[in-house]
Short mmCIF file of C-alpha atoms in Angstrom, two decimals:
data_model
loop_
_atom_site.label_atom_id
_atom_site.label_comp_id
_atom_site.label_asym_id
_atom_site.label_seq_id
_atom_site.Cartn_x
_atom_site.Cartn_y
_atom_site.Cartn_z
CA UNK Y 819 8.74 -44.07 8.27
CA UNK Y 820 12.40 -43.42 8.97
CA UNK Y 821 13.38 -41.74 12.17
CA UNK Y 822 15.81 -38.87 11.81
CA UNK Y 823 18.79 -39.52 14.03
CA UNK Y 824 21.88 -37.95 12.55
CA UNK Y 825 22.61 -34.23 12.60
CA UNK Y 826 23.12 -34.37 8.84
CA UNK Y 827 19.66 -35.79 8.28
CA UNK Y 828 18.27 -33.11 10.57
CA UNK Y 829 19.90 -30.42 8.45
CA UNK Y 830 18.50 -31.97 5.29
CA UNK Y 831 15.04 -32.09 6.80
CA UNK Y 832 15.37 -28.49 7.91
CA UNK Y 833 16.46 -27.44 4.42
CA UNK Y 834 13.52 -29.30 2.89
CA UNK Y 835 11.20 -27.60 5.36
CA UNK Y 836 12.55 -24.20 4.38
CA UNK Y 837 12.00 -24.97 0.71
CA UNK Y 838 8.43 -26.01 1.39
CA UNK Y 839 7.87 -22.78 3.29
CA UNK Y 840 9.34 -20.71 0.48
CA UNK Y 841 7.15 -22.52 -2.02
CA UNK Y 842 4.05 -21.89 0.05
CA UNK Y 843 4.67 -18.18 -0.03
CA UNK Y 844 3.76 -18.26 -3.71
CA UNK Y 845 1.32 -21.14 -3.77
CA UNK Y 846 -2.36 -20.32 -3.87
CA UNK Y 847 -1.65 -16.94 -5.36
CA UNK Y 848 -1.28 -17.88 -8.97
CA UNK Y 849 -4.25 -19.95 -9.92
CA UNK Y 850 -5.52 -20.25 -13.43
CA UNK Y 851 -8.38 -21.84 -15.31
CA UNK Y 852 -10.01 -24.99 -14.06
CA UNK Y 853 -8.14 -25.29 -10.79
CA UNK Y 854 -10.34 -22.98 -8.76
CA UNK Y 855 -14.09 -22.65 -8.85
CA UNK Y 856 -14.92 -18.95 -8.74
CA UNK Y 857 -18.55 -19.26 -9.78
CA UNK Y 858 -19.69 -18.52 -6.23
CA UNK Y 859 -17.99 -15.11 -6.18
CA UNK Y 860 -20.99 -13.36 -7.71
CA UNK Y 861 -23.36 -15.05 -5.23
CA UNK Y 862 -21.59 -13.52 -2.23
CA UNK Y 863 -22.04 -10.08 -0.70
CA UNK Y 864 -18.98 -7.82 -1.09
CA UNK Y 865 -18.12 -8.40 2.56
CA UNK Y 866 -18.45 -12.18 2.26
CA UNK Y 867 -16.27 -12.16 -0.84
CA UNK Y 868 -13.60 -10.00 0.85
CA UNK Y 869 -13.46 -12.41 3.81
CA UNK Y 870 -13.36 -15.36 1.39
CA UNK Y 871 -10.46 -13.89 -0.58
CA UNK Y 872 -8.48 -13.11 2.58
CA UNK Y 873 -9.03 -16.33 4.55
CA UNK Y 874 -10.34 -19.22 2.40
CA UNK Y 875 -8.44 -18.29 -0.74
CA UNK Y 876 -5.46 -17.29 1.39
CA UNK Y 877 -4.80 -14.04 -0.43
CA UNK Y 878 -2.51 -13.25 2.48
CA UNK Y 879 0.25 -15.36 4.04
CA UNK Y 880 -2.14 -16.08 6.90
CA UNK Y 881 0.02 -18.80 8.48
CA UNK Y 882 3.03 -16.52 9.01
CA UNK Y 883 3.95 -16.12 12.68
CA UNK Y 884 3.63 -12.71 14.31
CA UNK Y 885 5.88 -11.04 16.90
CA UNK Y 886 3.20 -11.36 19.59
CA UNK Y 887 3.06 -15.14 19.14
CA UNK Y 888 0.03 -15.60 16.89
CA UNK Y 889 -0.42 -15.74 13.15
CA UNK Y 890 -1.27 -13.26 10.41
CA UNK Y 891 -4.76 -14.80 10.40
CA UNK Y 892 -5.16 -13.57 13.99
CA UNK Y 893 -4.09 -10.09 12.90
CA UNK Y 894 -6.52 -10.05 10.00
CA UNK Y 895 -9.52 -11.30 11.97
CA UNK Y 896 -11.55 -8.28 13.12
CA UNK Y 897 -12.75 -7.65 16.64
CA UNK Y 898 -16.10 -5.98 17.22
CA UNK Y 899 -14.70 -2.45 17.33
CA UNK Y 900 -12.68 -2.85 14.15
CA UNK Y 901 -15.68 -4.29 12.36
CA UNK Y 902 -17.96 -1.49 13.56
CA UNK Y 903 -15.45 1.17 12.49
CA UNK Y 904 -14.85 -0.33 9.03
CA UNK Y 905 -18.16 0.72 7.50
CA UNK Y 906 -17.79 2.55 4.22
CA UNK Y 907 -19.85 5.32 5.83
CA UNK Y 908 -18.02 5.40 9.18
CA UNK Y 909 -17.77 9.18 8.75
CA UNK Y 910 -21.43 9.78 9.38
CA UNK Y 911 -21.87 7.37 12.24
CA UNK Y 912 -25.13 7.54 14.16
CA UNK Y 913 -25.23 8.42 17.86
CA UNK Y 914 -26.16 4.91 18.99
CA UNK Y 915 -23.14 3.40 17.24
CA UNK Y 916 -20.84 6.11 18.63
CA UNK Y 917 -22.12 5.33 22.11
CA UNK Y 918 -21.63 1.60 21.59
CA UNK Y 919 -18.03 2.12 20.40
CA UNK Y 920 -17.26 4.37 23.38
CA UNK Y 921 -18.66 1.74 25.75
CA UNK Y 922 -16.53 -0.99 24.16
CA UNK Y 923 -13.50 1.28 24.53
CA UNK Y 924 -14.21 2.07 28.19
CA UNK Y 925 -14.45 -1.65 28.94
CA UNK Y 926 -10.89 -2.11 27.68
CA UNK Y 927 -9.34 0.47 30.03
CA UNK Y 928 -6.75 -0.59 32.57
CA UNK Y 929 -4.90 1.85 34.81
CA UNK Y 930 -1.47 1.55 36.43
CA UNK Y 931 -1.40 0.22 39.99
CA UNK Y 932 -1.20 3.22 42.28
CA UNK Y 933 -2.75 5.64 39.82
CA UNK Y 934 -1.65 7.54 36.72
CA UNK Y 935 1.61 9.43 37.12
CA UNK Y 936 3.65 11.43 34.67
CA UNK Y 937 6.76 9.44 33.80
CA UNK Y 938 9.98 10.52 32.11
CA UNK Y 939 9.43 12.88 29.17
CA UNK Y 940 12.75 11.92 27.55
CA UNK Y 941 11.69 8.27 27.48
CA UNK Y 942 8.29 9.37 26.20
CA UNK Y 943 9.94 11.29 23.36
CA UNK Y 944 11.80 8.14 22.32
CA UNK Y 945 8.56 6.16 22.30
CA UNK Y 946 6.74 8.86 20.34
CA UNK Y 947 9.44 9.05 17.67
CA UNK Y 948 9.90 5.31 17.32
CA UNK Y 949 7.83 3.80 14.49
CA UNK Y 950 9.53 0.41 14.62
CA UNK Y 951 7.71 -2.78 15.48
CA UNK Y 952 5.14 -5.41 14.51
CA UNK Y 953 5.72 -5.08 10.75
CA UNK Y 954 5.62 -8.45 9.08
CA UNK Y 955 5.69 -9.88 5.55
CA UNK Y 956 8.50 -9.42 3.03
CA UNK Y 957 10.52 -7.90 5.88
CA UNK Y 958 10.02 -8.69 9.58
CA UNK Y 959 10.67 -6.36 12.52
CA UNK Y 960 12.92 -8.22 14.96
CA UNK Y 961 11.90 -7.12 18.44
CA UNK Y 962 15.00 -8.70 19.97
CA UNK Y 963 17.08 -6.10 18.09
CA UNK Y 964 14.97 -3.07 18.93
CA UNK Y 965 11.98 -2.23 21.09
CA UNK Y 966 8.72 -1.39 19.28
CA UNK Y 967 7.51 2.19 19.57
CA UNK Y 968 4.31 4.21 19.58
CA UNK Y 969 4.44 5.65 16.02
CA UNK Y 970 3.10 9.01 17.31
CA UNK Y 971 5.30 11.23 15.10
CA UNK Y 972 4.09 9.46 11.95
CA UNK Y 973 0.73 11.22 12.30
CA UNK Y 974 1.14 13.99 14.90
CA UNK Y 975 3.25 17.12 15.06
CA UNK Y 976 4.51 17.27 18.64
CA UNK Y 977 7.50 19.59 18.57
CA UNK Y 978 7.29 22.80 16.56
CA UNK Y 979 10.83 22.61 15.22
CA UNK Y 980 10.26 19.08 13.92
CA UNK Y 981 7.04 20.01 12.13
CA UNK Y 982 8.52 19.54 8.64
CA UNK Y 983 9.16 15.86 9.33
CA UNK Y 984 6.12 15.15 11.49
CA UNK Y 985 2.84 13.78 10.19
CA UNK Y 986 -0.45 15.67 9.91
CA UNK Y 987 -3.00 12.85 9.71
CA UNK Y 988 -3.81 13.37 13.40
CA UNK Y 989 -4.28 16.67 15.26
CA UNK Y 990 -1.31 18.95 15.95
CA UNK Y 991 -0.23 18.46 19.57
CA UNK Y 992 2.38 21.23 19.87
CA UNK Y 993 2.03 22.96 23.25
CA UNK Y 994 -0.31 20.21 24.46
CA UNK Y 995 0.31 20.69 28.16
CA UNK Y 996 0.52 24.48 28.10
CA UNK Y 997 -2.74 24.74 26.20
CA UNK Y 998 -4.76 22.22 28.13
CA UNK Y 999 -3.32 22.50 31.62
CA UNK Y 1000 -2.21 19.69 33.89
CA UNK Y 1001 -5.19 18.98 36.11
CA UNK Y 1002 -5.80 15.45 37.34
CA UNK Y 1003 -8.81 15.23 35.02
CA UNK Y 1004 -6.70 16.25 32.01
CA UNK Y 1005 -4.02 13.69 32.88
CA UNK Y 1006 -6.64 10.94 33.20
CA UNK Y 1007 -8.34 11.96 29.97
CA UNK Y 1008 -5.00 11.97 28.10
CA UNK Y 1009 -4.10 8.54 29.49
CA UNK Y 1010 -7.41 7.16 28.30
CA UNK Y 1011 -7.07 8.63 24.80
CA UNK Y 1012 -3.60 7.13 24.40
CA UNK Y 1013 -4.71 3.81 25.91
CA UNK Y 1014 -7.85 3.59 23.76
CA UNK Y 1015 -8.67 6.60 21.60
CA UNK Y 1016 -12.25 5.44 21.06
CA UNK Y 1017 -13.15 6.36 24.65
CA UNK Y 1018 -13.28 9.98 23.48
CA UNK Y 1019 -13.23 9.77 19.66
CA UNK Y 1020 -15.25 6.77 18.48
CA UNK Y 1021 -13.85 5.25 15.27
CA UNK Y 1022 -10.88 7.63 15.11
CA UNK Y 1023 -8.03 6.27 12.96
CA UNK Y 1024 -5.51 6.13 15.80
CA UNK Y 1025 -4.32 2.72 17.08
CA UNK Y 1026 -5.48 1.56 20.52
CA UNK Y 1027 -1.96 1.81 21.90
CA UNK Y 1028 -2.72 0.44 25.37
CA UNK Y 1029 -5.66 -1.83 24.69
CA UNK Y 1030 -3.89 -3.51 21.76
CA UNK Y 1031 -0.75 -4.10 23.79
CA UNK Y 1032 1.51 -1.88 21.69
CA UNK Y 1033 2.64 0.23 24.65
CA UNK Y 1034 2.90 -0.75 28.31
CA UNK Y 1035 1.24 1.35 31.02
CA UNK Y 1036 4.70 2.61 31.96
CA UNK Y 1037 5.46 3.67 28.40
CA UNK Y 1038 2.12 5.50 28.26
CA UNK Y 1039 3.07 7.35 31.48
CA UNK Y 1040 6.29 8.43 29.76
CA UNK Y 1041 4.31 9.63 26.72
CA UNK Y 1042 2.01 11.57 29.10
CA UNK Y 1043 5.08 13.31 30.52
CA UNK Y 1044 6.27 14.12 27.00
CA UNK Y 1045 2.87 15.72 26.27
CA UNK Y 1046 2.31 17.47 29.60
CA UNK Y 1047 5.61 18.16 31.38
CA UNK Y 1048 6.51 21.90 31.26
CA UNK Y 1049 10.13 20.89 30.54
CA UNK Y 1050 9.18 18.71 27.54
CA UNK Y 1051 10.03 20.15 24.07
CA UNK Y 1052 6.34 19.67 23.22
CA UNK Y 1053 5.69 22.66 25.50
CA UNK Y 1054 8.77 24.68 24.51
CA UNK Y 1055 7.61 26.26 21.29
CA UNK J 833 8.00 19.07 -26.12
CA UNK J 834 10.27 17.68 -23.53
CA UNK J 835 12.19 20.41 -21.78
CA UNK J 836 15.92 19.92 -21.84
CA UNK J 837 17.39 21.81 -18.91
CA UNK J 838 19.79 24.61 -19.68
CA UNK J 839 23.24 24.27 -18.28
CA UNK J 840 23.69 20.65 -19.23
CA UNK J 841 26.83 19.97 -21.26
CA UNK J 842 26.54 18.96 -24.89
CA UNK J 843 27.42 15.38 -24.08
CA UNK J 844 24.63 15.18 -21.56
CA UNK J 845 22.22 16.70 -24.05
CA UNK J 846 23.14 14.11 -26.65
CA UNK J 847 22.47 11.40 -24.12
CA UNK J 848 18.96 12.74 -23.73
CA UNK J 849 18.13 12.51 -27.41
CA UNK J 850 17.36 8.78 -27.54
CA UNK J 851 15.15 9.17 -24.50
CA UNK J 852 13.28 12.03 -26.08
CA UNK J 853 12.78 10.00 -29.23
CA UNK J 854 11.55 7.08 -27.24
CA UNK J 855 8.99 9.15 -25.39
CA UNK J 856 7.69 10.70 -28.57
CA UNK J 857 7.55 7.46 -30.52
CA UNK J 858 5.66 5.91 -27.62
CA UNK J 859 2.88 8.46 -27.80
CA UNK J 860 2.89 9.65 -31.39
CA UNK J 861 1.80 6.25 -32.66
CA UNK J 862 -1.22 6.21 -30.38
CA UNK J 863 -4.63 6.45 -31.94
CA UNK J 864 -5.95 8.47 -29.12
CA UNK J 865 -9.71 8.24 -28.84
CA UNK J 866 -9.56 7.82 -25.09
CA UNK J 867 -6.18 9.28 -24.32
CA UNK J 868 -4.00 12.33 -24.56
CA UNK J 869 -0.81 12.49 -26.57
CA UNK J 870 1.00 14.17 -23.73
CA UNK J 871 4.04 12.79 -21.98
CA UNK J 872 3.80 11.93 -18.24
CA UNK J 873 5.10 15.32 -17.10
CA UNK J 874 2.55 17.20 -19.22
CA UNK J 875 -0.25 14.99 -17.93
CA UNK J 876 0.81 15.78 -14.38
CA UNK J 877 0.91 19.54 -15.12
CA UNK J 878 -2.67 19.36 -16.41
CA UNK J 879 -3.81 17.58 -13.25
CA UNK J 880 -2.03 20.20 -11.13
CA UNK J 881 -3.95 22.89 -13.05
CA UNK J 882 -7.24 21.18 -12.21
CA UNK J 883 -6.88 20.66 -8.47
CA UNK J 884 -5.10 22.27 -5.56
CA UNK J 885 -3.01 19.34 -4.38
CA UNK J 886 0.00 19.17 -2.11
CA UNK J 887 0.35 15.53 -3.12
CA UNK J 888 0.75 16.25 -6.84
CA UNK J 889 3.16 19.13 -6.28
CA UNK J 890 5.20 17.75 -3.37
CA UNK J 891 8.53 17.46 -5.19
CA UNK J 892 9.72 19.94 -7.81
CA UNK J 893 12.87 17.87 -8.33
CA UNK J 894 10.90 14.73 -9.12
CA UNK J 895 8.64 16.59 -11.54
CA UNK J 896 11.68 18.01 -13.31
CA UNK J 897 13.21 14.54 -13.60
CA UNK J 898 10.14 12.98 -15.25
CA UNK J 899 11.29 13.40 -18.88
CA UNK J 900 14.51 11.62 -17.93
CA UNK J 901 12.79 8.89 -15.94
CA UNK J 902 15.13 5.87 -15.62
CA UNK J 903 12.02 3.71 -16.08
CA UNK J 904 12.20 4.43 -19.83
CA UNK J 905 15.32 2.27 -20.02
CA UNK J 906 13.57 -0.46 -18.07
CA UNK J 907 10.63 -0.27 -20.49
CA UNK J 908 13.01 -0.64 -23.44
CA UNK J 909 14.56 -3.76 -21.90
CA UNK J 910 11.05 -5.03 -21.24
CA UNK J 911 10.10 -4.47 -24.86
CA UNK J 912 13.03 -6.60 -26.01
CA UNK J 913 12.14 -9.27 -23.47
CA UNK J 914 8.51 -9.20 -24.65
CA UNK J 915 9.52 -9.96 -28.24
CA UNK J 916 12.28 -12.41 -27.38
CA UNK J 917 11.61 -16.11 -27.95
CA UNK J 918 11.89 -17.61 -24.50
CA UNK J 919 10.93 -20.55 -22.34
CA UNK J 920 10.50 -24.25 -23.07
CA UNK J 921 8.23 -23.40 -26.03
CA UNK J 922 10.72 -20.91 -27.48
CA UNK J 923 7.93 -18.38 -28.00
CA UNK J 924 7.64 -14.62 -27.60
CA UNK J 925 4.73 -12.90 -25.85
CA UNK J 926 3.51 -11.40 -29.12
CA UNK J 927 0.40 -13.62 -29.05
CA UNK J 928 -0.53 -12.78 -25.45
CA UNK J 929 -4.05 -11.35 -25.20
CA UNK J 930 -4.32 -8.59 -22.60
CA UNK J 931 -8.00 -8.08 -23.37
CA UNK J 932 -7.81 -6.18 -26.65
CA UNK J 933 -6.77 -9.13 -28.82
CA UNK J 934 -3.55 -11.14 -29.25
CA UNK J 935 -0.46 -8.96 -29.10
CA UNK J 936 -2.29 -5.66 -28.51
CA UNK J 937 -0.58 -3.85 -25.65
CA UNK J 938 -1.45 -0.24 -26.50
CA UNK J 939 -4.10 0.94 -24.02
CA UNK J 940 -4.65 -2.58 -22.67
CA UNK J 941 -3.38 -1.95 -19.13
CA UNK J 942 -5.76 1.01 -18.64
CA UNK J 943 -8.72 -1.37 -18.98
CA UNK J 944 -7.42 -3.91 -16.45
CA UNK J 945 -8.23 -5.71 -14.21
CA UNK J 946 -10.83 -7.42 -16.42
CA UNK J 947 -12.54 -10.76 -16.84
CA UNK J 948 -10.95 -13.30 -19.20
CA UNK J 949 -13.14 -16.06 -20.65
CA UNK J 950 -10.24 -18.46 -21.14
CA UNK J 951 -9.35 -18.51 -17.44
CA UNK J 952 -12.78 -17.69 -15.98
CA UNK J 953 -11.05 -15.18 -13.79
CA UNK J 954 -10.69 -11.43 -13.33
CA UNK J 955 -7.00 -10.75 -13.96
CA UNK J 956 -4.72 -7.80 -13.50
CA UNK J 957 -1.78 -7.11 -15.78
CA UNK J 958 0.68 -9.11 -13.71
CA UNK J 959 -1.49 -12.22 -13.42
CA UNK J 960 -2.29 -12.09 -17.15
CA UNK J 961 1.37 -11.70 -18.03
CA UNK J 962 2.34 -14.68 -15.88
CA UNK J 963 -0.54 -16.68 -17.38
CA UNK J 964 0.89 -16.04 -20.86
CA UNK J 965 4.41 -16.89 -19.72
CA UNK J 966 3.08 -20.25 -18.56
CA UNK J 967 0.69 -21.10 -21.37
CA UNK J 968 2.46 -19.56 -24.38
CA UNK J 969 6.10 -19.74 -23.35
CA UNK J 970 5.75 -22.88 -21.24
CA UNK J 971 7.42 -21.59 -18.10
CA UNK J 972 6.70 -23.56 -14.92
CA UNK J 973 5.18 -21.67 -11.99
CA UNK J 974 8.48 -21.85 -10.10
CA UNK J 975 10.62 -20.82 -13.09
CA UNK J 976 13.18 -18.11 -12.51
CA UNK J 977 11.54 -15.93 -15.17
CA UNK J 978 8.33 -15.82 -13.08
CA UNK J 979 9.86 -15.77 -9.60
CA UNK J 980 12.36 -13.02 -10.42
CA UNK J 981 10.57 -9.73 -9.87
CA UNK J 982 13.30 -7.91 -11.83
CA UNK J 983 12.32 -9.42 -15.17
CA UNK J 984 8.61 -9.23 -14.43
CA UNK J 985 9.10 -5.56 -13.64
CA UNK J 986 10.76 -4.93 -17.01
CA UNK J 987 7.85 -6.54 -18.83
CA UNK J 988 5.27 -4.75 -16.67
CA UNK J 989 6.99 -1.40 -17.21
CA UNK J 990 6.96 -1.90 -20.99
CA UNK J 991 3.33 -3.03 -21.21
CA UNK J 992 2.18 -0.50 -18.61
CA UNK J 993 3.87 2.39 -20.40
CA UNK J 994 1.86 1.59 -23.50
CA UNK J 995 -1.18 2.94 -21.63
CA UNK J 996 0.35 6.34 -20.87
CA UNK J 997 -2.32 9.02 -21.23
CA UNK J 998 -5.13 6.51 -21.55
CA UNK J 999 -8.00 7.09 -19.17
CA UNK J 1000 -8.37 4.43 -16.50
CA UNK J 1001 -11.37 2.38 -17.55
CA UNK J 1002 -11.31 -1.01 -15.81
CA UNK J 1003 -14.01 -3.15 -17.36
CA UNK J 1004 -17.25 -3.53 -15.35
CA UNK J 1005 -19.24 -5.44 -17.98
CA UNK J 1006 -19.00 -8.87 -16.37
CA UNK J 1007 -20.66 -9.56 -12.97
CA UNK J 1008 -17.36 -11.00 -11.74
CA UNK J 1009 -15.61 -7.68 -12.42
CA UNK J 1010 -18.14 -5.79 -10.32
CA UNK J 1011 -17.94 -8.40 -7.54
CA UNK J 1012 -14.15 -8.11 -7.37
CA UNK J 1013 -14.25 -4.30 -7.38
CA UNK J 1014 -16.80 -4.30 -4.55
CA UNK J 1015 -14.77 -6.79 -2.50
CA UNK J 1016 -11.75 -4.52 -3.03
CA UNK J 1017 -13.76 -1.61 -1.65
CA UNK J 1018 -14.56 -3.59 1.50
CA UNK J 1019 -10.86 -4.43 1.86
CA UNK J 1020 -9.94 -0.75 1.48
CA UNK J 1021 -12.06 0.22 4.49
CA UNK J 1022 -11.49 -2.98 6.46
CA UNK J 1023 -9.77 -2.16 9.75
CA UNK J 1024 -7.77 -4.95 11.36
CA UNK J 1025 -4.44 -5.85 12.88
CA UNK J 1026 -2.33 -4.69 15.78
CA UNK J 1027 -2.71 -1.01 14.74
CA UNK J 1028 -6.39 -1.03 13.68
CA UNK J 1029 -5.44 0.47 10.30
CA UNK J 1030 -7.22 0.32 6.97
CA UNK J 1031 -6.15 1.86 3.65
CA UNK J 1032 -8.65 4.60 4.45
CA UNK J 1033 -6.64 5.56 7.56
CA UNK J 1034 -4.14 7.28 5.26
CA UNK J 1035 -5.93 7.70 1.93
CA UNK J 1036 -9.29 9.22 2.87
CA UNK J 1037 -8.26 12.87 3.25
CA UNK J 1038 -6.41 15.40 1.10
CA UNK J 1039 -3.09 17.07 1.91
CA UNK J 1040 -2.30 14.95 4.98
CA UNK J 1041 1.18 13.65 5.66
CA UNK J 1042 2.83 10.62 7.21
CA UNK J 1043 6.02 12.24 8.44
CA UNK J 1044 7.22 14.29 5.45
CA UNK J 1045 5.29 12.35 2.77
CA UNK J 1046 2.08 13.85 1.40
CA UNK J 1047 -0.55 11.14 0.94
CA UNK J 1048 -2.88 10.77 -2.04
CA UNK J 1049 -6.63 10.85 -1.37
CA UNK J 1050 -8.63 8.02 -2.92
CA UNK J 1051 -11.65 10.36 -3.18
CA UNK J 1052 -9.88 12.86 -5.46
CA UNK J 1053 -9.47 11.17 -8.87
CA UNK J 1054 -6.78 13.62 -10.04
CA UNK J 1055 -4.65 12.64 -7.03
CA UNK J 1056 -5.59 9.01 -7.22
CA UNK J 1057 -4.57 8.52 -10.84
CA UNK J 1058 -1.00 9.38 -9.91
CA UNK J 1059 -1.24 7.17 -6.84
CA UNK J 1060 -2.19 4.11 -8.93
CA UNK J 1061 0.11 4.89 -11.86
CA UNK J 1062 2.50 1.97 -11.47
CA UNK J 1063 5.02 0.80 -12.63
CA UNK J 1064 7.00 3.79 -11.53
CA UNK J 1065 10.56 4.67 -10.71
CA UNK J 1066 10.89 5.13 -6.95
CA UNK J 1067 13.60 7.73 -6.37
CA UNK J 1068 14.00 6.61 -2.75
CA UNK J 1069 14.46 2.97 -3.81
CA UNK J 1070 16.59 3.69 -6.90
CA UNK J 1071 14.47 1.23 -8.86
CA UNK J 1072 11.18 0.52 -10.61
CA UNK J 1073 8.30 -0.77 -8.54
CA UNK J 1074 5.01 -2.40 -9.49
CA UNK J 1075 1.50 -1.87 -8.15
CA UNK J 1076 1.84 -5.16 -6.27
CA UNK J 1077 4.85 -3.84 -4.41
CA UNK J 1078 2.92 -0.68 -3.44
CA UNK J 1079 0.05 -2.75 -2.03
CA UNK J 1080 2.47 -5.12 -0.28
CA UNK J 1081 4.28 -2.13 1.25
CA UNK J 1082 1.06 -0.60 2.54
CA UNK J 1083 -0.04 -3.88 4.18
CA UNK J 1084 3.42 -4.13 5.73
CA UNK J 1085 3.09 -0.63 7.16
CA UNK J 1086 -0.41 -1.50 8.40
CA UNK J 1087 1.08 -4.55 10.19
CA UNK J 1088 -1.45 -6.83 8.51
CA UNK J 1089 0.89 -9.41 6.96
CA UNK J 1090 1.91 -10.17 3.41
CA UNK J 1091 -0.61 -10.01 0.60
CA UNK J 1092 0.31 -12.55 -2.09
CA UNK J 1093 1.16 -11.49 -5.63
CA UNK J 1094 -1.51 -12.29 -8.21
CA UNK J 1095 -3.91 -13.42 -5.50
CA UNK J 1096 -7.59 -12.63 -6.02
CA UNK J 1097 -7.31 -10.42 -2.92
CA UNK J 1098 -4.61 -8.31 -4.62
CA UNK J 1099 -6.61 -8.22 -7.87
CA UNK J 1100 -9.78 -7.13 -6.04
CA UNK J 1101 -7.85 -4.30 -4.44
CA UNK J 1102 -6.49 -3.19 -7.81
CA UNK J 1103 -9.97 -3.34 -9.36
CA UNK J 1104 -11.17 -0.91 -6.68
CA UNK J 1105 -8.06 1.28 -7.07
CA UNK J 1106 -8.43 1.64 -10.80
CA UNK J 1107 -12.18 2.24 -10.58
CA UNK J 1108 -11.53 5.11 -8.16
CA UNK J 1109 -9.24 6.70 -10.78
CA UNK J 1110 -11.70 6.09 -13.61
CA UNK J 1111 -11.70 8.74 -16.31
CA UNK J 1112 -8.34 10.23 -15.33
CA UNK J 1113 -5.29 9.77 -17.56
CA UNK J 1114 -2.66 7.21 -16.54
CA UNK J 1115 0.85 8.60 -15.90
CA UNK J 1116 3.14 5.86 -17.18
CA UNK J 1117 5.81 5.28 -16.33
CA UNK J 1118 5.54 7.55 -13.31
CA UNK J 1119 8.37 8.82 -11.14
CA UNK J 1120 7.68 8.86 -7.42
CA UNK J 1121 9.43 9.87 -4.24
#
């Protein structure tokens, strides 16, 4: 086994490594007769087969590195809450399951040292309108170029005059603070919903922005200000 | 008939004639037991008559452009490529069996994915096409012709367009076809990743939007047939895109990593997709935002 000593050899090795990587992106995805035994597919449950196709058959580029320092396999592996909320019939969830999901969500909560305060609504607006971050695959979001955001505007209408380019998958939040008031209880409740939506709405489609490490506690405080501050455009309809 | 907008100059109108002829020749030859003889725009109008759908009606401009879909040119190039003798074996794809017998492309895509005895595998159009390019034309897996999505897209657009108006009817006769469809259903609802998303996060309700885009609902077949009608010209991308690229784009947006082309995972997803649109006419090639 030769030891690589010269810079030129290093470059060659690097180039070879890149080629191997590029090849792997296509390998395992294009299998034909004889090479793969698929006879067991019909013996598996649909769930077993789905897991098999994702992980064992590597239907995804599961070895790709992610921005948070893991791999795509880590992203695709489900935690208990994701698994519970993936049922085909998640819509008509029974009370016991709803309670279990809420309990899981409550266990994930962490609050800022010194209590929840409203931050800077202008910073919160930036976070809410930023849908960059954590995308990976044929294109990769480079977090050193731009900070990831909270994706809020993709699904929620927050400012009335931006309604035409705001999503409607989630509830309309225009006038959030004026409608709900700004009591300590409302601020705490809002923090918890942003941190982990399942505390109040078990198996809702919204990401667990705090619990999943998408937003910091400080960023959530800024989003709270954006929702609740009387000066925020959310409350200036 | 294909409406030719008033106000276009004579030269522009003459340019439209070959397109018109192409559209008509594509459908007039069809022996339509399971299809309509309508062009994509007419099919869409009929769907709009059936259901109240913000998704189907979201862009008047795009609907008006459908008879002059740039994808028709891509399909023509694909047709030439299909019949051209290529590869180490100097063979055309005329003997490729897409499930209805060697060389039969008309209506074949509407019945895919399906199980193929010769490979022992459920295959979608793209995997079957690549299989033929390897076995009939002799291309290696890493050949430019297979790796270059541009050429694949031309072939897919040609073959796909030959199923315009055919009702989606992916085969469920073989146990493997059912198993793949059911695994695709699990994948559709399977929440994972940094954002906890599944396909159902966006495609389980009607009339909802991500930003300004109205989303199709998997549970409404009239919406879903348009959603799965790929290849299509993407106005925003200025190019034709395949169903694989749609699925890849959704997984990218979900932050769940890259799904591999022609993988069994991608084929399972397509089997579920097409089954959810069963009975509705395919709109091919489609024109999308």
